[in-house]
Short mmCIF file of C-alpha atoms and ligand atoms in Angstrom, two decimals:
data_model
loop_
_atom_site.label_atom_id
_atom_site.label_comp_id
_atom_site.label_asym_id
_atom_site.label_seq_id
_atom_site.Cartn_x
_atom_site.Cartn_y
_atom_site.Cartn_z
CA UNK A 1 0.03 -0.05 -0.01
CA UNK A 2 0.98 3.54 -0.54
CA UNK A 3 0.10 6.01 2.05
CA UNK A 4 -0.07 9.56 0.53
CA UNK A 5 -0.08 12.37 3.33
CA UNK A 6 -1.27 15.74 3.23
CA UNK A 7 0.95 18.53 1.94
CA UNK A 8 3.75 19.64 4.22
CA UNK A 9 3.35 17.20 7.14
CA UNK A 10 5.31 17.87 10.38
CA UNK A 11 7.71 15.43 11.46
CA UNK A 12 5.58 14.18 14.34
CA UNK A 13 2.82 13.52 11.74
CA UNK A 14 5.24 11.46 9.56
CA UNK A 15 6.29 9.40 12.44
CA UNK A 16 3.00 8.88 13.55
CA UNK A 17 1.98 7.30 10.22
CA UNK A 18 5.17 5.26 10.12
CA UNK A 19 4.44 3.91 13.52
CA UNK A 20 0.92 2.93 12.61
CA UNK A 21 2.23 1.23 9.61
CA UNK A 22 4.69 -0.71 11.54
CA UNK A 23 1.97 -1.76 13.90
CA UNK A 24 -0.09 -3.13 11.41
CA UNK A 25 2.57 -5.48 10.17
CA UNK A 26 4.19 -3.54 7.17
CA UNK A 27 7.60 -2.33 6.76
CA UNK A 28 7.33 1.45 6.48
CA UNK A 29 9.62 3.42 3.91
CA UNK A 30 9.47 7.18 3.61
CA UNK A 31 9.66 8.83 0.21
CA UNK A 32 10.06 12.77 0.78
CA UNK A 33 9.20 15.05 -1.78
CA UNK A 34 9.19 19.05 -2.04
CA UNK A 35 5.58 19.16 -0.82
CA UNK A 36 4.32 15.62 -0.72
CA UNK A 37 5.31 12.90 1.70
CA UNK A 38 4.42 9.15 0.79
CA UNK A 39 5.01 6.31 3.04
CA UNK A 40 5.44 3.03 1.18
CA UNK A 41 4.10 0.14 3.31
CA UNK A 42 5.85 -3.23 2.26
CA UNK A 43 4.23 -6.26 3.08
CA UNK A 44 1.48 -8.83 2.27
CA UNK A 45 -1.66 -7.28 2.01
CA UNK A 46 -3.42 -10.51 2.11
CA UNK A 47 -2.29 -11.65 5.59
CA UNK A 48 -1.62 -8.18 6.98
CA UNK A 49 -4.01 -6.09 8.40
CA UNK A 50 -5.65 -3.53 5.94
CA UNK A 51 -4.02 -0.24 5.99
CA UNK A 52 -6.99 1.56 4.47
CA UNK A 53 -8.06 2.57 8.14
CA UNK A 54 -5.26 5.03 7.91
CA UNK A 55 -7.28 7.13 5.76
CA UNK A 56 -9.21 8.50 8.65
CA UNK A 57 -5.84 10.07 10.20
CA UNK A 58 -5.88 13.64 9.90
CA UNK A 59 -2.65 13.90 8.14
CA UNK A 60 -3.16 11.31 5.58
CA UNK A 61 -4.85 12.23 2.00
CA UNK A 62 -5.29 8.73 0.62
CA UNK A 63 -4.17 5.25 0.94
CA UNK A 64 -3.66 3.07 -2.47
CA UNK A 65 -3.27 -0.61 -2.80
CA UNK A 66 -0.43 -1.94 -5.13
CA UNK A 67 -1.34 -5.50 -4.86
CA UNK A 68 -4.48 -6.93 -6.37
CA UNK A 69 -7.25 -7.97 -3.97
CA UNK A 70 -7.80 -11.22 -5.55
CA UNK A 71 -4.77 -13.63 -5.61
CA UNK A 72 -5.64 -17.29 -5.97
CA UNK A 73 -7.40 -16.69 -9.35
CA UNK A 74 -4.78 -14.33 -10.45
CA UNK A 75 -2.40 -14.87 -13.40
CA UNK A 76 0.58 -13.93 -11.23
CA UNK A 77 -0.19 -16.83 -8.83
CA UNK A 78 -1.14 -19.33 -11.58
CA UNK A 79 0.48 -18.43 -14.92
CA UNK A 80 -0.43 -21.54 -16.81
CA UNK A 81 -3.80 -21.78 -18.36
CA UNK A 82 -6.25 -23.67 -15.75
CA UNK A 83 -7.63 -26.83 -17.48
CA UNK A 84 -10.75 -28.11 -16.12
CA UNK A 85 -11.75 -31.72 -16.47
CA UNK A 86 -15.23 -32.74 -16.86
CA UNK A 87 -15.62 -36.27 -17.82
CA UNK A 88 -13.20 -36.89 -20.78
CA UNK A 89 -13.56 -33.22 -21.79
CA UNK A 90 -11.00 -30.64 -20.91
CA UNK A 91 -12.09 -26.91 -20.53
CA UNK A 92 -9.52 -24.01 -21.16
CA UNK A 93 -6.40 -24.04 -22.91
CA UNK A 94 -6.60 -24.58 -26.62
CA UNK A 95 -9.99 -26.23 -26.35
CA UNK A 96 -13.07 -24.34 -27.36
CA UNK A 97 -16.73 -25.52 -26.11
CA UNK A 98 -20.10 -24.64 -26.85
CA UNK A 99 -22.35 -25.26 -23.98
CA UNK A 100 -26.06 -25.24 -25.21
CA UNK A 101 -29.42 -26.35 -24.18
CA UNK A 102 -32.98 -24.72 -23.10
CA UNK A 103 -33.37 -22.04 -20.82
CA UNK A 104 -35.63 -24.28 -18.63
CA UNK A 105 -36.06 -27.79 -18.34
CA UNK A 106 -39.68 -28.24 -19.07
CA UNK A 107 -40.87 -31.63 -20.05
CA UNK A 108 -39.25 -35.21 -20.93
CA UNK A 109 -39.85 -34.57 -24.73
CA UNK A 110 -38.75 -30.95 -24.73
CA UNK A 111 -35.28 -31.79 -22.74
CA UNK A 112 -34.69 -35.01 -24.57
CA UNK A 113 -35.41 -33.81 -27.82
CA UNK A 114 -33.26 -30.73 -27.49
CA UNK A 115 -30.36 -32.87 -25.73
CA UNK A 116 -30.37 -34.82 -28.85
CA UNK A 117 -30.09 -32.07 -31.25
CA UNK A 118 -27.48 -29.99 -29.25
CA UNK A 119 -25.23 -33.41 -29.32
CA UNK A 120 -25.83 -33.99 -33.08
CA UNK A 121 -25.20 -30.54 -33.94
CA UNK A 122 -21.89 -29.52 -31.89
CA UNK A 123 -22.71 -28.74 -28.39
CA UNK A 124 -20.34 -30.61 -25.97
CA UNK A 125 -22.07 -29.61 -22.62
CA UNK A 126 -25.83 -29.59 -22.01
CA UNK A 127 -27.50 -26.68 -20.17
CA UNK A 128 -30.90 -26.63 -18.61
CA UNK A 129 -32.39 -24.65 -15.58
CA UNK A 130 -34.51 -26.75 -13.13
CA UNK A 131 -34.51 -23.95 -10.67
CA UNK A 132 -34.95 -20.79 -12.49
CA UNK A 133 -34.35 -17.12 -11.03
CA UNK A 134 -37.20 -15.18 -12.64
CA UNK A 135 -37.78 -11.34 -12.30
CA UNK A 136 -41.40 -11.99 -11.68
CA UNK A 137 -42.90 -14.60 -9.01
CA UNK A 138 -45.77 -15.18 -11.21
CA UNK A 139 -43.48 -16.63 -14.18
CA UNK A 140 -42.52 -20.10 -14.52
CA UNK A 141 -40.02 -20.99 -11.70
CA UNK A 142 -38.79 -24.34 -13.14
CA UNK A 143 -39.66 -27.91 -12.31
CA UNK A 144 -37.40 -28.10 -9.41
CA UNK A 145 -36.27 -31.79 -8.33
CA UNK A 146 -38.26 -33.55 -11.26
CA UNK A 147 -36.25 -31.16 -13.64
CA UNK A 148 -33.10 -32.63 -12.27
CA UNK A 149 -34.54 -36.11 -12.89
CA UNK A 150 -35.10 -34.88 -16.76
CA UNK A 151 -31.40 -33.66 -16.77
CA UNK A 152 -30.35 -36.91 -15.48
CA UNK A 153 -32.32 -38.84 -18.28
CA UNK A 154 -30.84 -36.24 -20.81
CA UNK A 155 -27.27 -37.19 -19.85
CA UNK A 156 -28.06 -40.71 -19.89
CA UNK A 157 -29.27 -40.70 -23.42
CA UNK A 158 -26.80 -38.32 -25.04
CA UNK A 159 -23.62 -38.77 -22.87
CA UNK A 160 -23.29 -35.13 -22.66
CA UNK A 161 -22.17 -33.58 -19.17
CA UNK A 162 -24.84 -31.24 -17.51
CA UNK A 163 -24.65 -27.76 -16.13
CA UNK A 164 -27.59 -26.28 -14.25
CA UNK A 165 -27.96 -23.65 -11.90
CA UNK A 166 -27.92 -23.51 -8.15
CA UNK A 167 -30.17 -20.90 -6.81
CA UNK A 168 -30.04 -21.66 -2.99
CA UNK A 169 -27.81 -23.33 -0.60
CA UNK A 170 -30.22 -25.98 0.38
CA UNK A 171 -30.72 -27.22 -3.03
CA UNK A 172 -26.99 -27.74 -3.50
CA UNK A 173 -26.63 -31.26 -2.25
CA UNK A 174 -29.48 -32.63 -4.73
CA UNK A 175 -28.15 -30.83 -7.61
CA UNK A 176 -24.59 -32.07 -6.98
CA UNK A 177 -25.94 -35.60 -7.50
CA UNK A 178 -27.06 -34.78 -11.30
CA UNK A 179 -24.85 -31.90 -12.34
CA UNK A 180 -21.11 -32.02 -13.82
CA UNK A 181 -20.97 -28.21 -13.37
CA UNK A 182 -22.63 -26.05 -11.12
CA UNK A 183 -23.71 -22.59 -12.54
CA UNK A 184 -24.05 -19.65 -10.30
CA UNK A 185 -26.47 -17.21 -12.17
CA UNK A 186 -26.03 -13.34 -12.42
CA UNK A 187 -28.36 -12.61 -9.81
CA UNK A 188 -26.38 -14.71 -7.37
CA UNK A 189 -22.93 -13.44 -8.62
CA UNK A 190 -22.47 -11.70 -5.02
CA UNK A 191 -24.20 -14.24 -2.83
CA UNK A 192 -20.91 -15.00 -1.02
CA UNK A 193 -22.40 -17.62 1.38
CA UNK A 194 -23.89 -19.49 -1.84
CA UNK A 195 -20.55 -19.21 -3.64
CA UNK A 196 -18.72 -20.94 -0.37
CA UNK A 197 -21.41 -23.64 -0.34
CA UNK A 198 -20.89 -24.65 -4.14
CA UNK A 199 -17.16 -24.42 -4.01
CA UNK A 200 -17.21 -26.93 -1.05
CA UNK A 201 -18.80 -29.49 -3.38
CA UNK A 202 -15.68 -29.93 -5.15
CA UNK A 203 -17.51 -29.69 -8.60
CA UNK A 204 -16.40 -27.18 -11.37
CA UNK A 205 -18.32 -23.96 -10.93
CA UNK A 206 -19.49 -21.90 -13.97
CA UNK A 207 -19.51 -18.47 -12.42
CA UNK A 208 -21.61 -15.73 -14.34
CA UNK A 209 -20.66 -11.99 -13.73
CA UNK A 210 -23.22 -10.39 -11.69
CA UNK A 211 -25.35 -7.94 -14.04
CA UNK A 212 -24.12 -4.83 -11.89
CA UNK A 213 -20.66 -6.22 -10.87
CA UNK A 214 -17.33 -4.51 -11.87
CA UNK A 215 -14.65 -6.74 -13.20
CA UNK A 216 -12.84 -6.85 -10.16
CA UNK A 217 -15.93 -7.73 -7.81
CA UNK A 218 -16.51 -10.60 -10.49
CA UNK A 219 -12.97 -11.67 -9.93
CA UNK A 220 -13.29 -11.51 -6.22
CA UNK A 221 -16.41 -13.57 -6.38
CA UNK A 222 -14.16 -16.34 -8.22
CA UNK A 223 -11.76 -15.91 -5.36
CA UNK A 224 -14.40 -16.82 -2.68
CA UNK A 225 -14.69 -19.96 -4.50
CA UNK A 226 -10.95 -20.57 -4.76
CA UNK A 227 -10.43 -19.76 -1.27
CA UNK A 228 -12.47 -22.67 -0.21
CA UNK A 229 -10.05 -24.98 -2.30
CA UNK A 230 -11.83 -25.10 -5.43
CA UNK A 231 -10.13 -23.41 -8.43
CA UNK A 232 -12.09 -25.37 -10.95
CA UNK A 233 -13.89 -21.96 -12.02
CA UNK A 234 -15.29 -21.14 -15.29
CA UNK A 235 -15.92 -17.51 -15.73
CA UNK A 236 -18.86 -16.23 -17.72
CA UNK A 237 -19.62 -12.70 -19.11
CA UNK A 238 -23.19 -12.62 -19.95
CA UNK A 239 -23.90 -8.77 -20.16
CA UNK A 240 -24.30 -6.06 -17.72
CA UNK A 241 -27.30 -3.52 -16.97
CA UNK A 242 -26.75 -0.42 -18.78
CA UNK A 243 -29.00 2.44 -20.11
CA UNK A 244 -29.06 0.68 -23.34
CA UNK A 245 -32.67 -0.80 -24.41
CA UNK A 246 -31.87 -2.21 -27.84
CA UNK A 247 -30.35 -5.29 -26.05
CA UNK A 248 -31.31 -7.12 -23.05
CA UNK A 249 -28.09 -6.62 -21.45
CA UNK A 250 -24.61 -5.04 -22.61
CA UNK A 251 -22.18 -7.37 -23.88
CA UNK A 252 -18.95 -6.23 -22.25
CA UNK A 253 -16.22 -7.61 -24.25
CA UNK A 254 -13.82 -5.46 -22.45
CA UNK A 255 -14.32 -7.62 -19.50
CA UNK A 256 -13.60 -11.03 -21.01
CA UNK A 257 -10.25 -9.50 -22.53
CA UNK A 258 -9.31 -8.46 -18.97
CA UNK A 259 -10.55 -11.39 -17.31
CA UNK A 260 -8.09 -13.31 -19.91
CA UNK A 261 -5.40 -10.91 -18.85
CA UNK A 262 -5.87 -11.12 -15.02
CA UNK A 263 -6.50 -14.89 -14.56
CA UNK A 264 -5.62 -18.11 -16.15
CA UNK A 265 -9.21 -19.48 -15.59
CA UNK A 266 -11.33 -20.24 -18.69
CA UNK A 267 -13.62 -17.36 -19.76
CA UNK A 268 -16.75 -17.97 -21.39
CA UNK A 269 -19.47 -15.65 -23.28
CA UNK A 270 -23.19 -16.09 -22.99
CA UNK A 271 -24.40 -14.09 -25.88
CA UNK A 272 -28.02 -15.39 -25.34
CA UNK A 273 -28.61 -13.54 -22.07
CA UNK A 274 -26.45 -10.63 -23.06
CA UNK A 275 -28.42 -9.97 -26.50
CA UNK A 276 -31.87 -11.31 -25.48
CA UNK A 277 -32.18 -11.62 -29.30
CA UNK A 278 -31.58 -14.25 -31.84
CA UNK A 279 -30.29 -12.13 -34.54
CA UNK A 280 -27.29 -10.97 -32.41
CA UNK A 281 -26.19 -14.19 -31.14
CA UNK A 282 -23.63 -15.28 -34.10
CA UNK A 283 -22.14 -11.55 -34.18
CA UNK A 284 -21.61 -11.44 -30.55
CA UNK A 285 -20.10 -14.86 -30.60
CA UNK A 286 -17.61 -13.93 -33.33
CA UNK A 287 -16.54 -10.86 -31.34
CA UNK A 288 -16.14 -12.98 -28.23
CA UNK A 289 -14.00 -15.57 -29.64
CA UNK A 290 -12.05 -12.54 -31.23
CA UNK A 291 -11.23 -11.25 -27.63
CA UNK A 292 -10.17 -14.72 -26.52
CA UNK A 293 -13.10 -16.39 -25.08
CA UNK A 294 -12.58 -20.17 -24.41
CA UNK A 295 -16.14 -21.02 -25.14
CA UNK A 296 -19.72 -20.03 -25.19
CA UNK A 297 -23.02 -20.73 -23.83
CA UNK A 298 -26.17 -20.48 -25.89
CA UNK A 299 -29.82 -21.14 -25.33
CA UNK A 300 -31.22 -23.86 -27.76
CA UNK A 301 -34.87 -25.22 -27.68
CA UNK A 302 -36.43 -27.98 -29.90
CA UNK A 303 -39.50 -25.56 -30.14
CA UNK A 304 -38.77 -21.71 -29.05
CA UNK A 305 -42.51 -20.76 -29.29
CA UNK A 306 -43.63 -23.27 -26.96
CA UNK A 307 -40.84 -22.26 -24.40
CA UNK A 308 -41.73 -21.32 -21.01
CA UNK A 309 -38.78 -18.90 -20.30
CA UNK A 310 -36.61 -16.54 -22.47
CA UNK A 311 -38.63 -17.38 -25.72
CA UNK A 312 -37.05 -14.60 -27.76
CA UNK A 313 -33.54 -15.74 -27.57
CA UNK A 314 -33.50 -19.53 -27.90
CA UNK A 315 -32.28 -21.11 -31.20
CA UNK A 316 -33.81 -23.71 -32.97
CA UNK A 317 -31.71 -26.93 -33.64
CA UNK A 318 -31.35 -25.94 -37.28
CA UNK A 319 -30.24 -22.16 -36.36
CA UNK A 320 -28.16 -23.93 -34.03
CA UNK A 321 -26.34 -25.61 -36.63
CA UNK A 322 -25.99 -22.52 -38.88
CA UNK A 323 -24.63 -20.69 -35.89
CA UNK A 324 -21.82 -23.23 -35.29
CA UNK A 325 -20.88 -23.04 -39.12
CA UNK A 326 -20.75 -19.18 -38.82
CA UNK A 327 -18.56 -19.03 -35.82
CA UNK A 328 -15.99 -22.17 -36.71
CA UNK A 329 -13.62 -19.93 -38.80
CA UNK A 330 -13.23 -17.43 -36.18
CA UNK A 331 -12.56 -20.30 -33.60
CA UNK A 332 -9.63 -21.48 -35.88
CA UNK A 333 -8.55 -17.88 -36.45
CA UNK A 334 -8.29 -17.42 -32.68
CA UNK A 335 -5.96 -20.57 -32.45
CA UNK A 336 -8.61 -22.81 -30.71
CA UNK A 337 -9.90 -25.87 -31.47
CA UNK A 338 -13.83 -26.69 -31.36
CA UNK A 339 -14.52 -29.74 -29.09
CA UNK A 340 -16.89 -32.01 -30.47
CA UNK A 341 -18.83 -34.84 -28.39
CA UNK A 342 -17.21 -38.24 -28.90
C1 PEP B 401 -29.57 -18.90 -17.22
O1 PEP B 401 -28.39 -19.01 -17.88
O2 PEP B 401 -30.23 -19.50 -17.17
C2 PEP B 401 -29.72 -17.63 -16.59
C3 PEP B 401 -30.60 -17.34 -15.83
O3 PEP B 401 -28.74 -16.64 -16.78
P1 PEP B 401 -28.22 -15.33 -16.05
O4 PEP B 401 -27.97 -15.69 -14.78
O5 PEP B 401 -26.99 -15.03 -16.78
O6 PEP B 401 -29.13 -14.36 -16.26
MN1 MN B 402 -32.56 -18.16 -19.93
#
């Protein structure tokens, strides 16, 4: 941390700051300028007490961190790409994956037909929400546990691993029995108690960025998971809330580039929830691939008009095939290899 003192401090004031820095477990180094004096506090900001409290001292102007607040998920700590194994699949590195499936699990026919289409047409991981976070309490809330049984059946039929969302701590145990990857949705991106509980399951965690989370807050959410001993984290940018209304959310591609720079974790993009409209899914995906995404999550439904949630953004199986064809050259140009189901 750097402690910047107000202009022309007295020697007693400098000494008081130096003493305080030392008390908090840091080694103080005084840098005296013509007007300003700065105390550089050397020490591990993770294990020592926070120096930020010094800002309340009358002679202190500001306190600035030099270390990142996330450590376990930082590229500095883990420079090599994090590869996450899910069955035979490897996520991260050169592999590019497409997670696809319906917004919600609705019925046996819907889930099994969609799962089959996803497998045949190029998805490697099957998505589907059994527990749905809906804005209105009057909207379809998901089938709950029977939905988990349908996901298990879909995996049985297709061999595809399953990703599904954990909404509440109390559902974790039953979801863990079925899911290969646990999804934390945008609305729970800052539910730290839930993040710790899912982390302890030992399963890979697909962490969506909260819709109003800064990149640092998103990476600190990942840090909560890593701090519980689970570094199998897949980050997912799914658009943030802005003033724009032409799209459901605003896809923040800078966040993808920054996440790739700051961490070695795989970073995915969900263009379906970002755009909320079919006509942009391919274009946003190409852009996501260009900034370094390791995979995509897209919504696919065997019969979108009959969907019980997110009707406007789910691709038909035919559109899903065309979509994969449209993005394939971009995946190759980015030096990645599109994974296929075996
Ligand atoms: C979802 O993927 O089903 C979902 C609800 O997405 P988000 O959390 O990004 O809104
Ligand atoms: Mn959805």
